Amino acid sequence: MNSSTGDSDGGLVQLPPMYVKSEKSTCTICCEEGDGYHFGAEACRACAAFFRRSVSLGKKYVCRADGKCQITANIRCMCRACRFSRCLEVGMNPAGVQQRRDTIGKRETPKTPPLLPIKVEPLPIGHSPLLSSTSSSFSLREEPSSSSPLQINFKPSEETMPILERMRQNYAKMDNGRSIIHRREGESLFGQRIPRSVNYKEAATVSSKEIALVVDWVSWCFDDFQQLSSEQKKVLFRNFFMAFTMLESSYLCHINNREDVIILPSGDYIDLNNLETFYHETGVKLDSVQKVSAEDAAKIFKQSFESYRNASIRPMIREKVDVYEFFTLCTCLFWDFGLDGQDEQSIEIGRIVKEKVFKELSLYLRFVKKSEDPSVRIGSLVTLLPGIQRSVRRIQEDIEISNVFNIYAPSEEFYNIINGKFI
């Protein structure tokens, strides 16, 4: 049986057999009967076609009702601005829309296909003039049932989900900064950035540039973070940064439907099908005679990349993690406990923040995602965290091995970033 849920337009995600749902789904945009997983979200054919046309033609819609229109199939002329905003809210990814299907052609080798321009930010800020002019807020109604006879209006906002919504908005702000700091020399700030495969030195440069951005993002997201001493802030951030890097890359792979690459915050990627390109600037002498080739380095560390894919990227894809769930995982990783040098105040603040975020997510899951038992979904999400932490430990071990045996030459700065010995 073919596991594809796709059609001739190329807009559907190709899912492995284990990921394909056997039961009929519901369109998360208009609540009609769904037609599978389109562009990163459950959708009917009509909404998938609308999203594909809107993106491919570069349509800009304006709502005349302040972004509060009802989006249901029984409305004859539903607002296109609110419909498109709803598509983005539920996780539909513009990068999944193929502009020209005939440009790739046949491949005789298993080389990684070129990436479409990557959508790094999970969701745009609804009222930001830098992004879409349409509203990103939405309102879904809890359908009447025997167990829930009430009709409940729930709109993710700073009032209903203050922490998670702030994280979403500030993530988009951080992403605007990324478009500037990761711009290549001679590259237009306003042009479309074309992703490319990078080597380890270029990946290290991306990581070093990310630190200041992620520090600011964390500060913007959590008011309670400001209560901590400078030293306690460092304890949390040193523990968080690499875990966040691994988590975010997995999430970016998920929303771009790619498990053959590791997508970096810059939009560039590590090509897992051709790992020697990642090490192509090796050539470090072992005993003043022998050199380690890029091919040999790739063979040595190939299993580590495969482990990361199995422990983090594929589970993220399998669980179809959405934007608010992603930020919940970020919260859990940041407000960790039992860290060397961590004091009781930091642990207690972290406990309170995580409790608030879980309550926000529970409401979102119940009234927006229509989950009958949010606790089961939250439990499934939390099980993703050990895989992230294992991946961090694995890369720390690898860089130690590289230093001892001179397999490749990471800079001291990158070594310290990996091991949390910065700031």
Coordinates of C-alpha atoms in Angstrom, one line a residue:
M1 CA 0.0 0.0 0.0
N2 CA 1.3 3.4 -0.9
S3 CA 1.8 5.5 2.2
S4 CA 1.5 8.8 0.5
T5 CA -1.4 10.9 1.3
G6 CA -0.5 13.2 -1.6
D7 CA -2.3 14.1 -4.9
S8 CA -1.2 15.5 -8.2
D9 CA -0.7 19.0 -7.0
G10 CA 2.3 18.1 -4.8
G11 CA 0.9 20.0 -1.8
L12 CA 0.5 17.0 0.5
V13 CA 3.2 15.8 2.8
Q14 CA 4.5 12.3 2.1
L15 CA 4.2 10.3 5.3
P16 CA 5.8 7.0 6.1
P17 CA 3.2 4.2 6.7
M18 CA 3.4 4.4 10.5
Y19 CA 2.4 8.1 10.4
V20 CA -0.7 7.8 8.2
K21 CA -4.0 8.0 10.0
S22 CA -6.6 5.3 9.2
E23 CA -9.6 7.2 10.5
K24 CA -11.2 10.2 8.8
S25 CA -9.9 13.5 10.0
T26 CA -11.5 16.9 10.5
C27 CA -10.2 20.0 8.7
T28 CA -8.7 22.2 11.3
I29 CA -9.5 25.3 9.3
C30 CA -13.2 25.0 8.4
C31 CA -14.2 21.9 10.5
E32 CA -15.4 20.0 7.4
E33 CA -14.4 16.4 6.7
G34 CA -10.6 16.4 6.3
D35 CA -8.6 15.0 3.4
G36 CA -5.3 14.2 5.2
Y37 CA -2.2 16.1 6.2
H38 CA -1.7 19.1 3.8
F39 CA 1.3 21.5 4.2
G40 CA 1.7 20.6 7.8
A41 CA -1.9 20.4 9.1
E42 CA -5.1 18.4 8.8
A43 CA -7.2 20.0 6.1
C44 CA -9.9 19.4 3.5
R45 CA -9.1 19.6 -0.2
A46 CA -10.8 23.0 -0.5
C47 CA -8.7 24.7 2.3
A48 CA -5.5 23.0 1.0
A49 CA -6.2 24.3 -2.5
F50 CA -7.0 27.8 -1.1
F51 CA -3.7 27.8 0.8
R52 CA -1.7 26.6 -2.2
R53 CA -3.2 29.3 -4.5
S54 CA -2.7 32.0 -1.9
V55 CA 1.0 31.2 -1.4
S56 CA 1.9 30.4 -5.0
L57 CA 0.3 33.6 -6.3
G58 CA 1.5 35.7 -3.4
K59 CA -2.0 36.9 -2.4
K60 CA -2.4 39.6 0.3
Y61 CA -5.8 39.7 2.0
V62 CA -7.3 42.3 4.2
C63 CA -10.1 41.6 6.7
R64 CA -12.9 44.2 7.1
A65 CA -13.9 42.9 10.5
D66 CA -10.8 43.2 12.5
G67 CA -9.7 39.6 12.0
K68 CA -12.7 38.1 13.9
C69 CA -14.6 36.4 11.1
Q70 CA -16.0 32.9 11.6
I71 CA -14.4 30.3 9.4
T72 CA -16.8 27.4 8.7
A73 CA -17.8 25.6 5.5
N74 CA -21.5 26.6 5.8
I75 CA -20.6 30.3 5.2
R76 CA -21.0 30.9 1.5
C77 CA -18.3 33.7 1.2
M78 CA -16.0 33.3 4.2
C79 CA -13.3 36.0 4.7
R80 CA -10.2 35.0 2.8
A81 CA -7.9 37.0 5.2
C82 CA -9.2 35.2 8.2
R83 CA -9.2 31.9 6.4
F84 CA -5.5 32.3 5.4
S85 CA -4.7 33.4 9.0
R86 CA -6.4 30.2 10.3
C87 CA -4.3 28.1 7.9
L88 CA -1.1 29.6 9.4
E89 CA -2.4 29.3 13.0
V90 CA -3.0 25.5 12.7
G91 CA 0.5 25.0 11.3
M92 CA 0.3 25.1 7.5
N93 CA 3.7 25.9 6.2
P94 CA 4.2 28.1 3.1
A95 CA 7.5 26.5 2.4
G96 CA 5.6 23.3 1.6
V97 CA 4.1 24.8 -1.5
Q98 CA 6.1 23.9 -4.5
Q99 CA 6.3 26.7 -7.0
R100 CA 7.6 24.7 -10.0
R101 CA 7.4 20.9 -9.8
D102 CA 9.5 20.3 -12.9
T103 CA 12.7 22.0 -11.8
I104 CA 14.1 19.1 -9.8
G105 CA 14.1 16.4 -12.4
K106 CA 15.2 12.8 -12.1
R107 CA 17.9 11.8 -9.7
E108 CA 20.2 8.9 -10.3
T109 CA 22.0 9.2 -6.9
P110 CA 20.5 9.6 -3.4
K111 CA 21.8 13.2 -3.1
T112 CA 19.7 15.5 -0.9
P113 CA 17.1 17.4 -2.9
P114 CA 17.5 21.2 -2.8
L115 CA 15.6 22.8 0.0
L116 CA 12.8 25.3 -0.7
P117 CA 13.3 28.6 1.1
I118 CA 12.8 27.7 4.7
K119 CA 10.1 29.2 6.9
V120 CA 12.0 29.4 10.2
E121 CA 9.4 31.2 12.3
P122 CA 6.5 28.9 13.5
L123 CA 3.9 31.7 13.2
P124 CA 3.8 35.3 12.2
I125 CA 2.8 38.1 14.7
G126 CA -0.7 38.9 13.8
H127 CA -0.5 42.7 14.0
S128 CA 3.1 43.2 13.0
P129 CA 3.5 45.6 10.0
L130 CA 6.7 43.7 9.2
L131 CA 4.8 40.6 8.5
S132 CA 1.2 39.8 7.4
S133 CA -1.4 42.5 7.6
T134 CA -4.0 39.8 8.5
S135 CA -4.8 38.9 12.1
S136 CA -3.3 35.7 13.4
S137 CA -5.9 35.4 16.2
F138 CA -8.6 32.9 15.8
S139 CA -11.6 31.6 17.6
L140 CA -12.8 28.0 17.6
R141 CA -15.9 26.7 19.2
E142 CA -16.0 23.5 21.2
E143 CA -18.5 21.3 19.4
P144 CA -21.5 20.1 21.4
S145 CA -21.2 16.6 22.7
S146 CA -22.7 14.4 25.4
S147 CA -19.7 15.1 27.6
S148 CA -19.4 18.8 26.8
P149 CA -22.8 20.4 26.1
L150 CA -21.6 23.9 26.4
Q151 CA -20.3 26.0 23.4
I152 CA -17.1 27.6 24.5
N153 CA -15.3 30.3 22.6
F154 CA -11.5 30.2 23.0
K155 CA -9.1 32.5 21.3
P156 CA -5.3 32.0 21.9
S157 CA -4.2 35.5 23.1
E158 CA -2.2 37.2 25.7
E159 CA -5.2 37.1 28.0
T160 CA -5.9 33.3 27.7
M161 CA -2.4 32.0 27.1
P162 CA -0.1 34.9 28.3
I163 CA 3.2 33.0 28.4
L164 CA 2.9 30.8 25.3
E165 CA 1.5 33.7 23.2
R166 CA 4.3 36.0 24.3
M167 CA 6.8 33.2 23.4
R168 CA 5.2 33.0 19.9
Q169 CA 5.3 36.7 19.3
N170 CA 8.8 37.2 20.6
Y171 CA 10.0 34.2 18.5
A172 CA 8.9 36.0 15.4
K173 CA 10.8 39.1 16.6
M174 CA 13.9 36.9 17.1
D175 CA 13.5 35.5 13.7
N176 CA 13.5 39.0 12.2
G177 CA 16.9 39.5 13.8
R178 CA 18.1 36.2 12.4
S179 CA 17.4 37.4 8.8
I180 CA 19.9 40.2 9.5
I181 CA 22.7 38.5 11.5
H182 CA 22.8 35.4 9.3
R183 CA 22.8 37.3 6.0
R184 CA 25.8 36.3 3.8
E185 CA 28.2 38.9 2.5
G186 CA 26.7 40.5 -0.6
E187 CA 23.3 39.0 0.0
S188 CA 20.2 41.3 -0.2
L189 CA 18.4 41.8 3.0
F190 CA 15.1 41.8 1.2
G191 CA 15.7 39.0 -1.3
Q192 CA 14.7 35.4 -0.9
R193 CA 17.4 33.5 0.9
I194 CA 18.3 30.2 -0.7
P195 CA 19.3 27.5 1.8
R196 CA 22.6 25.7 1.2
S197 CA 24.6 22.9 2.8
V198 CA 27.2 24.1 5.3
N199 CA 30.3 22.6 6.9
Y200 CA 31.2 22.5 10.6
K201 CA 32.9 25.8 10.6
E202 CA 29.9 27.6 9.1
A203 CA 27.6 25.7 11.6
A204 CA 29.8 26.9 14.4
T205 CA 29.5 30.5 13.2
V206 CA 25.7 30.2 13.2
S207 CA 25.7 28.9 16.8
S208 CA 28.0 31.7 18.0
K209 CA 25.7 34.4 16.4
E210 CA 22.6 32.7 18.0
I211 CA 23.6 33.1 21.6
A212 CA 22.7 36.8 22.0
L213 CA 19.5 36.4 20.1
V214 CA 18.3 33.5 22.2
V215 CA 19.3 35.2 25.5
D216 CA 17.1 38.2 24.4
W217 CA 14.3 35.8 23.5
V218 CA 14.3 34.1 26.9
S219 CA 14.4 37.5 28.6
W220 CA 11.4 38.7 26.6
C221 CA 9.4 35.6 27.3
F222 CA 9.7 35.1 31.1
D223 CA 9.2 38.0 33.4
D224 CA 10.3 35.8 36.3
F225 CA 13.7 35.4 34.7
Q226 CA 14.5 38.9 35.7
Q227 CA 14.1 38.0 39.4
L228 CA 17.2 35.8 39.3
S229 CA 20.7 36.9 39.9
S230 CA 23.1 37.1 37.0
E231 CA 24.9 33.9 38.1
Q232 CA 21.6 32.0 38.2
K233 CA 20.6 33.3 34.8
K234 CA 23.9 31.9 33.5
V235 CA 23.3 28.5 35.1
L236 CA 20.0 28.2 33.3
F237 CA 21.1 29.5 29.9
R238 CA 24.3 27.4 29.7
N239 CA 22.2 24.3 30.3
F240 CA 19.5 25.4 27.9
F241 CA 21.3 26.7 24.8
M242 CA 22.4 23.4 23.2
A243 CA 19.2 21.6 24.2
F244 CA 17.2 24.4 22.6
T245 CA 19.4 24.2 19.5
M246 CA 18.7 20.5 19.1
L247 CA 15.0 20.9 19.8
E248 CA 14.5 23.8 17.4
S249 CA 16.4 22.1 14.6
S250 CA 14.1 19.0 15.0
Y251 CA 11.1 21.3 14.9
L252 CA 12.3 23.1 11.8
C253 CA 12.8 19.7 10.1
H254 CA 9.3 18.7 11.1
I255 CA 7.5 21.8 9.8
N256 CA 9.6 21.6 6.6
N257 CA 8.9 17.9 6.3
R258 CA 12.6 16.9 6.0
E259 CA 14.4 14.2 7.9
D260 CA 17.3 14.0 5.5
V261 CA 18.8 17.3 6.7
I262 CA 19.4 19.2 10.0
I263 CA 18.0 22.7 9.5
L264 CA 19.8 25.5 11.3
P265 CA 18.3 28.7 12.5
S266 CA 19.9 30.6 9.6
G267 CA 17.8 28.5 7.2
D268 CA 20.9 26.6 6.0
Y269 CA 21.3 22.9 6.7
I270 CA 23.6 19.9 7.4
D271 CA 23.2 17.3 4.6
L272 CA 22.7 14.0 6.3
N273 CA 23.0 12.1 3.0
N274 CA 26.4 13.6 2.3
L275 CA 28.0 14.1 5.6
E276 CA 31.5 14.4 4.1
T277 CA 30.4 17.9 3.0
F278 CA 30.1 18.9 6.7
Y279 CA 33.7 17.9 7.4
H280 CA 35.2 19.0 4.1
E281 CA 37.6 21.5 5.8
T282 CA 39.3 18.8 7.9
G283 CA 42.8 17.7 7.0
V284 CA 44.2 17.9 10.6
K285 CA 47.5 16.1 11.1
L286 CA 47.5 13.3 13.5
D287 CA 51.2 12.6 13.7
S288 CA 52.6 15.2 11.4
V289 CA 52.1 12.8 8.5
Q290 CA 48.6 11.3 8.5
K291 CA 45.5 13.4 7.8
V292 CA 41.9 12.6 8.6
S293 CA 39.8 13.0 5.4
A294 CA 36.3 14.4 5.3
E295 CA 35.1 10.9 4.3
D296 CA 36.7 9.3 7.3
A297 CA 35.4 11.9 9.7
A298 CA 31.9 11.4 8.3
K299 CA 32.2 7.6 8.9
I300 CA 33.3 8.1 12.5
F301 CA 30.4 10.4 13.4
K302 CA 27.7 9.1 11.1
Q303 CA 26.1 7.1 13.9
S304 CA 25.8 10.2 16.1
F305 CA 23.8 12.0 13.4
E306 CA 21.6 8.9 12.9
S307 CA 21.0 8.7 16.6
Y308 CA 19.9 12.4 16.6
R309 CA 17.5 11.7 13.8
N310 CA 16.0 8.7 15.5
A311 CA 15.9 10.3 19.0
S312 CA 14.6 13.7 18.1
I313 CA 13.7 14.5 14.4
R314 CA 11.6 11.5 13.7
P315 CA 9.7 11.6 17.0
M316 CA 9.0 15.3 16.4
I317 CA 7.5 14.5 13.0
R318 CA 5.6 11.5 14.3
E319 CA 4.0 13.6 17.1
K320 CA 3.2 16.4 14.6
V321 CA 4.2 19.0 17.3
D322 CA 2.6 22.4 16.7
V323 CA 3.9 25.8 17.6
Y324 CA 2.4 26.1 21.2
E325 CA 3.5 22.6 22.0
F326 CA 7.0 23.5 20.7
F327 CA 7.1 26.4 23.1
T328 CA 6.0 24.3 26.0
L329 CA 8.9 22.0 25.3
C330 CA 11.2 25.0 25.2
T331 CA 9.9 26.0 28.6
C332 CA 10.5 22.6 30.1
L333 CA 14.1 22.6 28.8
F334 CA 14.8 26.2 30.0
W335 CA 13.4 25.8 33.5
D336 CA 15.3 22.6 34.3
F337 CA 16.2 21.7 37.8
G338 CA 19.0 19.9 39.7
L339 CA 21.7 21.8 37.8
D340 CA 25.1 22.4 39.3
G341 CA 25.1 25.8 41.1
Q342 CA 21.4 26.2 40.9
D343 CA 19.7 27.7 43.9
E344 CA 16.2 27.0 45.4
Q345 CA 14.7 30.2 44.1
S346 CA 15.5 29.3 40.6
I347 CA 14.0 25.8 41.0
E348 CA 10.8 27.2 42.6
I349 CA 10.3 29.8 39.9
G350 CA 10.8 27.2 37.3
R351 CA 8.2 24.9 38.9
I352 CA 5.6 27.7 39.0
V353 CA 6.3 28.8 35.4
K354 CA 6.0 25.3 34.0
E355 CA 2.8 24.7 35.9
K356 CA 1.3 27.9 34.4
V357 CA 2.4 26.8 30.9
F358 CA 1.0 23.3 31.3
K359 CA -2.4 24.9 32.3
E360 CA -2.3 27.2 29.2
L361 CA -1.4 24.3 26.9
S362 CA -4.2 22.1 28.5
L363 CA -6.8 24.8 27.6
Y364 CA -5.4 25.1 24.1
L365 CA -5.5 21.3 23.6
R366 CA -9.0 21.0 24.9
F367 CA -10.7 23.9 23.2
V368 CA -8.7 24.5 20.0
K369 CA -7.2 21.0 19.2
K370 CA -10.4 19.4 20.6
S371 CA -8.4 16.8 22.6
E372 CA -10.6 14.7 24.9
D373 CA -7.8 14.2 27.3
P374 CA -5.0 16.8 27.1
S375 CA -3.0 15.1 29.8
V376 CA -2.3 12.2 27.4
R377 CA -1.1 14.5 24.7
I378 CA 1.1 16.5 27.2
G379 CA 2.5 13.2 28.4
S380 CA 3.4 12.3 24.8
L381 CA 5.1 15.6 24.3
V382 CA 7.2 15.3 27.5
T383 CA 8.6 12.0 26.3
L384 CA 10.4 13.9 23.5
L385 CA 12.7 15.6 26.0
P386 CA 14.9 12.7 26.9
G387 CA 15.8 12.2 23.2
I388 CA 16.9 15.8 23.0
Q389 CA 19.0 15.5 26.1
R390 CA 20.6 12.3 24.9
S391 CA 21.4 14.1 21.6
V392 CA 23.1 16.9 23.5
R393 CA 25.3 14.5 25.5
R394 CA 26.2 12.6 22.3
I395 CA 27.5 15.8 20.6
Q396 CA 29.4 16.7 23.7
E397 CA 31.1 13.3 23.7
D398 CA 31.8 13.6 20.0
I399 CA 33.6 16.9 20.3
E400 CA 35.7 15.6 23.2
I401 CA 36.7 12.6 21.0
S402 CA 37.5 15.0 18.2
N403 CA 39.7 17.1 20.5
V404 CA 41.6 14.0 21.9
F405 CA 42.2 12.4 18.5
N406 CA 42.4 15.5 16.3
I407 CA 39.6 14.1 14.0
Y408 CA 38.6 17.6 13.0
A409 CA 39.4 21.1 14.3
P410 CA 36.4 22.8 16.0
S411 CA 37.3 26.2 17.4
E412 CA 37.7 26.8 21.1
E413 CA 34.6 29.0 21.0
F414 CA 32.5 26.2 19.4
Y415 CA 33.9 23.7 21.9
N416 CA 32.8 26.0 24.8
I417 CA 29.4 26.5 23.3
I418 CA 28.8 22.8 23.0
N419 CA 29.9 22.2 26.6
G420 CA 28.0 25.2 28.1
K421 CA 31.2 27.0 29.0
F422 CA 30.3 30.4 27.6
I423 CA 29.0 33.7 28.9

